[in-house]
Amino acid sequence: MKLIPSDRISAYGAALAMIVAISGCGTLGGSSVPAAPGDTPFVMIKTINRSSFVNVDFIIQTETTTAAGTTVGGGTLTDVRAAGGDEALVVPCPVDRIGLGNLDDPSSTGLRISFPGSADKTDLAWGQAPLVSGFSYNCGDTVVFLLVDDQNSAGGVLVTTGLIGGATEMGPFGGPDTFANLEAVLRAEGLLP
């Protein structure tokens, strides 16, 4: 399978994230667009910042192993604003592991927090083992990283994970099927088989 280079994934992910934000994708309970890729060949990685006092950079790393070797990808979703900001990254399947920071080093920097308006950022480790395909998520799912206030954790914040199952996100939809549209664009550009 031809993989999309990580710099192009980030660009397409950013474009889809913008479409998602504009169209309200991911609003549970009545969304007219899909909140997960469903039957399209993607995994969406959605970050949500519910902290009341810090902005956050989520440093996402993905890994895919094929007969040709292991490919590391991902990207950094920067300055996700406090009090409900969210951003997303879309990666093509297969993707074997997903995490924040270096997948093989749970003590590596997985997020950076800052106070709104400040250029100073504090590096924090996610401190968790990576999520694994077939166990933590499947192709077509949306993996959610949720940052919340927690005064008992480093930096006063804690990242938990969640999942929106792709099986729950089958059309037809009242609005645009953003993931099907992304798939069509990537196939037309020769970036998906």
PDB file of C-alpha atoms in Angstrom:
ATOM      1  CA  MET A   1       0.000   0.000   0.000  1.00  0.00           C
ATOM      2  CA  LYS A   2       1.235   3.453  -0.857  1.00  0.00           C
ATOM      3  CA  LEU A   3       1.391   5.568   2.293  1.00  0.00           C
ATOM      4  CA  ILE A   4       0.825   9.289   2.370  1.00  0.00           C
ATOM      5  CA  PRO A   5       3.975  11.097   3.575  1.00  0.00           C
ATOM      6  CA  SER A   6       3.461  12.525   7.048  1.00  0.00           C
ATOM      7  CA  ASP A   7       3.827  16.112   5.818  1.00  0.00           C
ATOM      8  CA  ARG A   8       1.007  15.539   3.318  1.00  0.00           C
ATOM      9  CA  ILE A   9      -1.102  13.702   5.909  1.00  0.00           C
ATOM     10  CA  SER A  10      -0.796  16.725   8.172  1.00  0.00           C
ATOM     11  CA  ALA A  11      -1.861  19.022   5.353  1.00  0.00           C
ATOM     12  CA  TYR A  12      -4.860  16.868   4.444  1.00  0.00           C
ATOM     13  CA  GLY A  13      -5.634  16.346   8.133  1.00  0.00           C
ATOM     14  CA  ALA A  14      -5.562  20.077   8.720  1.00  0.00           C
ATOM     15  CA  ALA A  15      -7.852  20.624   5.740  1.00  0.00           C
ATOM     16  CA  LEU A  16     -10.266  17.978   6.989  1.00  0.00           C
ATOM     17  CA  ALA A  17     -10.060  19.386  10.512  1.00  0.00           C
ATOM     18  CA  MET A  18     -11.140  22.749   9.094  1.00  0.00           C
ATOM     19  CA  ILE A  19     -14.029  21.109   7.232  1.00  0.00           C
ATOM     20  CA  VAL A  20     -14.929  19.225  10.404  1.00  0.00           C
ATOM     21  CA  ALA A  21     -14.913  22.415  12.482  1.00  0.00           C
ATOM     22  CA  ILE A  22     -16.999  24.329   9.956  1.00  0.00           C
ATOM     23  CA  SER A  23     -19.570  21.581   9.515  1.00  0.00           C
ATOM     24  CA  GLY A  24     -19.916  20.647  13.188  1.00  0.00           C
ATOM     25  CA  CYS A  25     -18.589  17.102  12.792  1.00  0.00           C
ATOM     26  CA  GLY A  26     -18.232  15.319  16.060  1.00  0.00           C
ATOM     27  CA  THR A  27     -21.128  16.962  17.814  1.00  0.00           C
ATOM     28  CA  LEU A  28     -22.765  13.938  19.377  1.00  0.00           C
ATOM     29  CA  GLY A  29     -26.527  13.766  19.444  1.00  0.00           C
ATOM     30  CA  GLY A  30     -27.844  15.065  16.155  1.00  0.00           C
ATOM     31  CA  SER A  31     -24.773  15.674  14.020  1.00  0.00           C
ATOM     32  CA  SER A  32     -25.584  15.664  10.347  1.00  0.00           C
ATOM     33  CA  VAL A  33     -22.016  14.700   9.393  1.00  0.00           C
ATOM     34  CA  PRO A  34     -19.951  11.695  10.530  1.00  0.00           C
ATOM     35  CA  ALA A  35     -17.948  11.894  13.777  1.00  0.00           C
ATOM     36  CA  ALA A  36     -15.774   8.931  12.710  1.00  0.00           C
ATOM     37  CA  PRO A  37     -14.471   7.698   9.338  1.00  0.00           C
ATOM     38  CA  GLY A  38     -16.804   4.662   9.387  1.00  0.00           C
ATOM     39  CA  ASP A  39     -16.338   2.614   6.233  1.00  0.00           C
ATOM     40  CA  THR A  40     -13.646   4.889   4.750  1.00  0.00           C
ATOM     41  CA  PRO A  41      -9.975   3.785   5.176  1.00  0.00           C
ATOM     42  CA  PHE A  42      -8.956   6.274   7.862  1.00  0.00           C
ATOM     43  CA  VAL A  43      -8.519   6.704  11.591  1.00  0.00           C
ATOM     44  CA  MET A  44      -9.247  10.167  12.918  1.00  0.00           C
ATOM     45  CA  ILE A  45      -7.287  11.353  15.951  1.00  0.00           C
ATOM     46  CA  LYS A  46      -9.294  14.066  17.695  1.00  0.00           C
ATOM     47  CA  THR A  47      -7.919  16.212  20.501  1.00  0.00           C
ATOM     48  CA  ILE A  48     -10.178  18.121  22.879  1.00  0.00           C
ATOM     49  CA  ASN A  49      -8.993  20.621  25.491  1.00  0.00           C
ATOM     50  CA  ARG A  50     -11.430  20.884  28.404  1.00  0.00           C
ATOM     51  CA  SER A  51      -8.875  22.553  30.684  1.00  0.00           C
ATOM     52  CA  SER A  52     -10.149  25.805  32.086  1.00  0.00           C
ATOM     53  CA  PHE A  53      -6.743  27.485  32.170  1.00  0.00           C
ATOM     54  CA  VAL A  54      -4.176  26.246  29.595  1.00  0.00           C
ATOM     55  CA  ASN A  55      -3.791  25.922  25.857  1.00  0.00           C
ATOM     56  CA  VAL A  56      -2.083  22.732  24.680  1.00  0.00           C
ATOM     57  CA  ASP A  57       0.026  21.332  21.846  1.00  0.00           C
ATOM     58  CA  PHE A  58      -0.713  17.631  21.320  1.00  0.00           C
ATOM     59  CA  ILE A  59       2.335  15.813  19.866  1.00  0.00           C
ATOM     60  CA  ILE A  60       0.791  12.854  18.044  1.00  0.00           C
ATOM     61  CA  GLN A  61       2.882   9.946  16.798  1.00  0.00           C
ATOM     62  CA  THR A  62       1.631   7.047  14.689  1.00  0.00           C
ATOM     63  CA  GLU A  63       3.336   3.887  13.507  1.00  0.00           C
ATOM     64  CA  THR A  64       2.554   1.506  10.675  1.00  0.00           C
ATOM     65  CA  THR A  65       4.471  -1.683   9.940  1.00  0.00           C
ATOM     66  CA  THR A  66       4.294  -3.250   6.479  1.00  0.00           C
ATOM     67  CA  ALA A  67       6.445  -5.681   4.509  1.00  0.00           C
ATOM     68  CA  ALA A  68       8.485  -2.646   3.395  1.00  0.00           C
ATOM     69  CA  GLY A  69       9.278  -1.655   6.996  1.00  0.00           C
ATOM     70  CA  THR A  70       8.003   0.625   9.725  1.00  0.00           C
ATOM     71  CA  THR A  71       6.746   4.120   8.984  1.00  0.00           C
ATOM     72  CA  VAL A  72       6.450   6.705  11.742  1.00  0.00           C
ATOM     73  CA  GLY A  73       4.075   9.602  11.163  1.00  0.00           C
ATOM     74  CA  GLY A  74       1.784  11.958  12.996  1.00  0.00           C
ATOM     75  CA  GLY A  75       1.988  15.648  13.673  1.00  0.00           C
ATOM     76  CA  THR A  76       1.591  18.346  16.292  1.00  0.00           C
ATOM     77  CA  LEU A  77      -1.770  19.997  16.803  1.00  0.00           C
ATOM     78  CA  THR A  78      -0.751  23.375  18.209  1.00  0.00           C
ATOM     79  CA  ASP A  79      -2.400  25.831  20.579  1.00  0.00           C
ATOM     80  CA  VAL A  80      -5.621  23.906  21.084  1.00  0.00           C
ATOM     81  CA  ARG A  81      -7.415  26.512  23.167  1.00  0.00           C
ATOM     82  CA  ALA A  82      -8.668  26.099  26.707  1.00  0.00           C
ATOM     83  CA  ALA A  83     -12.335  25.555  27.540  1.00  0.00           C
ATOM     84  CA  GLY A  84     -13.339  23.306  24.659  1.00  0.00           C
ATOM     85  CA  GLY A  85     -10.941  23.807  21.764  1.00  0.00           C
ATOM     86  CA  ASP A  86     -10.519  20.810  19.480  1.00  0.00           C
ATOM     87  CA  GLU A  87      -8.462  19.785  16.467  1.00  0.00           C
ATOM     88  CA  ALA A  88      -8.083  16.572  14.510  1.00  0.00           C
ATOM     89  CA  LEU A  89      -5.617  14.651  12.397  1.00  0.00           C
ATOM     90  CA  VAL A  90      -6.713  12.021   9.874  1.00  0.00           C
ATOM     91  CA  VAL A  91      -4.381   9.150   8.970  1.00  0.00           C
ATOM     92  CA  PRO A  92      -4.871   6.397   6.388  1.00  0.00           C
ATOM     93  CA  CYS A  93      -5.275   2.781   7.468  1.00  0.00           C
ATOM     94  CA  PRO A  94      -3.472   0.721   8.423  1.00  0.00           C
ATOM     95  CA  VAL A  95      -2.097   2.477  11.496  1.00  0.00           C
ATOM     96  CA  ASP A  96      -0.799   0.043  14.106  1.00  0.00           C
ATOM     97  CA  ARG A  97      -0.069   2.301  17.083  1.00  0.00           C
ATOM     98  CA  ILE A  98      -1.078   5.809  18.172  1.00  0.00           C
ATOM     99  CA  GLY A  99       0.149   7.867  21.102  1.00  0.00           C
ATOM    100  CA  LEU A 100       1.314  11.204  22.407  1.00  0.00           C
ATOM    101  CA  GLY A 101       5.081  11.602  22.166  1.00  0.00           C
ATOM    102  CA  ASN A 102       7.577   8.882  21.309  1.00  0.00           C
ATOM    103  CA  LEU A 103       5.658   5.592  21.129  1.00  0.00           C
ATOM    104  CA  ASP A 104       8.593   3.677  22.606  1.00  0.00           C
ATOM    105  CA  ASP A 105       9.271   6.129  25.459  1.00  0.00           C
ATOM    106  CA  PRO A 106       6.272   6.965  27.698  1.00  0.00           C
ATOM    107  CA  SER A 107       8.386   9.573  29.516  1.00  0.00           C
ATOM    108  CA  SER A 108       8.972  11.598  26.323  1.00  0.00           C
ATOM    109  CA  THR A 109       7.201  14.917  25.743  1.00  0.00           C
ATOM    110  CA  GLY A 110       3.677  14.200  24.534  1.00  0.00           C
ATOM    111  CA  LEU A 111       2.128  17.608  25.090  1.00  0.00           C
ATOM    112  CA  ARG A 112       3.085  21.190  25.786  1.00  0.00           C
ATOM    113  CA  ILE A 113       0.899  23.468  27.854  1.00  0.00           C
ATOM    114  CA  SER A 114       0.844  27.253  28.047  1.00  0.00           C
ATOM    115  CA  PHE A 115      -1.308  29.991  29.467  1.00  0.00           C
ATOM    116  CA  PRO A 116      -3.318  31.856  26.819  1.00  0.00           C
ATOM    117  CA  GLY A 117      -1.264  34.751  25.448  1.00  0.00           C
ATOM    118  CA  SER A 118       2.046  33.352  26.747  1.00  0.00           C
ATOM    119  CA  ALA A 119       4.864  32.127  24.509  1.00  0.00           C
ATOM    120  CA  ASP A 120       6.319  30.005  27.334  1.00  0.00           C
ATOM    121  CA  LYS A 121       5.384  26.331  27.120  1.00  0.00           C
ATOM    122  CA  THR A 122       5.839  23.517  29.627  1.00  0.00           C
ATOM    123  CA  ASP A 123       6.675  20.046  28.290  1.00  0.00           C
ATOM    124  CA  LEU A 124       4.721  17.151  29.804  1.00  0.00           C
ATOM    125  CA  ALA A 125       4.856  13.399  29.248  1.00  0.00           C
ATOM    126  CA  TRP A 126       1.654  11.526  28.466  1.00  0.00           C
ATOM    127  CA  GLY A 127       3.095   8.607  30.422  1.00  0.00           C
ATOM    128  CA  GLN A 128       0.928   5.915  28.799  1.00  0.00           C
ATOM    129  CA  ALA A 129       1.575   2.941  26.547  1.00  0.00           C
ATOM    130  CA  PRO A 130       0.495   3.594  22.943  1.00  0.00           C
ATOM    131  CA  LEU A 131      -2.963   2.647  21.729  1.00  0.00           C
ATOM    132  CA  VAL A 132      -2.896  -0.496  19.575  1.00  0.00           C
ATOM    133  CA  SER A 133      -4.977  -1.290  16.492  1.00  0.00           C
ATOM    134  CA  GLY A 134      -7.439  -4.144  16.958  1.00  0.00           C
ATOM    135  CA  PHE A 135      -7.422  -3.636  20.718  1.00  0.00           C
ATOM    136  CA  SER A 136      -7.804   0.093  21.429  1.00  0.00           C
ATOM    137  CA  TYR A 137      -9.325   1.117  18.077  1.00  0.00           C
ATOM    138  CA  ASN A 138     -10.016  -0.140  14.540  1.00  0.00           C
ATOM    139  CA  CYS A 139      -9.832   1.334  11.072  1.00  0.00           C
ATOM    140  CA  GLY A 140     -12.808   3.688  10.715  1.00  0.00           C
ATOM    141  CA  ASP A 141     -12.800   4.802  14.369  1.00  0.00           C
ATOM    142  CA  THR A 142     -12.077   8.188  15.921  1.00  0.00           C
ATOM    143  CA  VAL A 143      -9.547   8.081  18.754  1.00  0.00           C
ATOM    144  CA  VAL A 144     -10.096  10.922  21.231  1.00  0.00           C
ATOM    145  CA  PHE A 145      -7.448  12.490  23.468  1.00  0.00           C
ATOM    146  CA  LEU A 146      -9.246  14.592  26.102  1.00  0.00           C
ATOM    147  CA  LEU A 147      -7.297  17.018  28.306  1.00  0.00           C
ATOM    148  CA  VAL A 148      -8.968  17.946  31.613  1.00  0.00           C
ATOM    149  CA  ASP A 149      -7.972  19.852  34.742  1.00  0.00           C
ATOM    150  CA  ASP A 150      -6.475  17.576  37.422  1.00  0.00           C
ATOM    151  CA  GLN A 151      -4.548  19.190  40.266  1.00  0.00           C
ATOM    152  CA  ASN A 152      -3.102  15.776  41.211  1.00  0.00           C
ATOM    153  CA  SER A 153      -1.276  15.424  37.870  1.00  0.00           C
ATOM    154  CA  ALA A 154       1.845  17.087  36.462  1.00  0.00           C
ATOM    155  CA  GLY A 155       1.069  20.541  35.098  1.00  0.00           C
ATOM    156  CA  GLY A 156      -2.401  20.414  36.670  1.00  0.00           C
ATOM    157  CA  VAL A 157      -3.847  18.528  33.686  1.00  0.00           C
ATOM    158  CA  LEU A 158      -4.588  14.930  32.718  1.00  0.00           C
ATOM    159  CA  VAL A 159      -5.088  13.351  29.283  1.00  0.00           C
ATOM    160  CA  THR A 160      -7.636  10.548  29.005  1.00  0.00           C
ATOM    161  CA  THR A 161      -8.610   8.623  25.888  1.00  0.00           C
ATOM    162  CA  GLY A 162     -11.925   7.771  24.339  1.00  0.00           C
ATOM    163  CA  LEU A 163     -13.315   6.302  21.159  1.00  0.00           C
ATOM    164  CA  ILE A 164     -16.065   6.986  18.672  1.00  0.00           C
ATOM    165  CA  GLY A 165     -16.657   3.683  16.925  1.00  0.00           C
ATOM    166  CA  GLY A 166     -16.773   3.815  13.158  1.00  0.00           C
ATOM    167  CA  ALA A 167     -19.570   1.242  13.049  1.00  0.00           C
ATOM    168  CA  THR A 168     -21.900   3.878  14.529  1.00  0.00           C
ATOM    169  CA  GLU A 169     -21.114   6.364  11.760  1.00  0.00           C
ATOM    170  CA  MET A 170     -22.663   4.984   8.569  1.00  0.00           C
ATOM    171  CA  GLY A 171     -24.530   7.215   6.151  1.00  0.00           C
ATOM    172  CA  PRO A 172     -26.505   8.613   4.632  1.00  0.00           C
ATOM    173  CA  PHE A 173     -25.924  11.878   6.464  1.00  0.00           C
ATOM    174  CA  GLY A 174     -27.913  15.090   6.373  1.00  0.00           C
ATOM    175  CA  GLY A 175     -24.732  17.064   5.648  1.00  0.00           C
ATOM    176  CA  PRO A 176     -21.556  16.272   3.700  1.00  0.00           C
ATOM    177  CA  ASP A 177     -19.795  12.967   4.327  1.00  0.00           C
ATOM    178  CA  THR A 178     -16.426  14.637   4.964  1.00  0.00           C
ATOM    179  CA  PHE A 179     -14.480  11.364   5.147  1.00  0.00           C
ATOM    180  CA  ALA A 180     -15.920  10.028   1.876  1.00  0.00           C
ATOM    181  CA  ASN A 181     -15.070  13.386   0.281  1.00  0.00           C
ATOM    182  CA  LEU A 182     -11.492  13.180   1.626  1.00  0.00           C
ATOM    183  CA  GLU A 183     -11.162   9.624   0.323  1.00  0.00           C
ATOM    184  CA  ALA A 184     -12.343  10.711  -3.135  1.00  0.00           C
ATOM    185  CA  VAL A 185      -9.839  13.588  -3.235  1.00  0.00           C
ATOM    186  CA  LEU A 186      -6.924  11.365  -2.154  1.00  0.00           C
ATOM    187  CA  ARG A 187      -7.834   8.659  -4.682  1.00  0.00           C
ATOM    188  CA  ALA A 188      -8.122  11.258  -7.457  1.00  0.00           C
ATOM    189  CA  GLU A 189      -4.632  12.532  -6.537  1.00  0.00           C
ATOM    190  CA  GLY A 190      -3.223   8.968  -6.552  1.00  0.00           C
ATOM    191  CA  LEU A 191      -2.461   9.047  -2.828  1.00  0.00           C
ATOM    192  CA  LEU A 192      -4.667   6.049  -2.004  1.00  0.00           C
ATOM    193  CA  PRO A 193      -4.857   2.795  -3.992  1.00  0.00           C
TER     194      PRO A 193
END
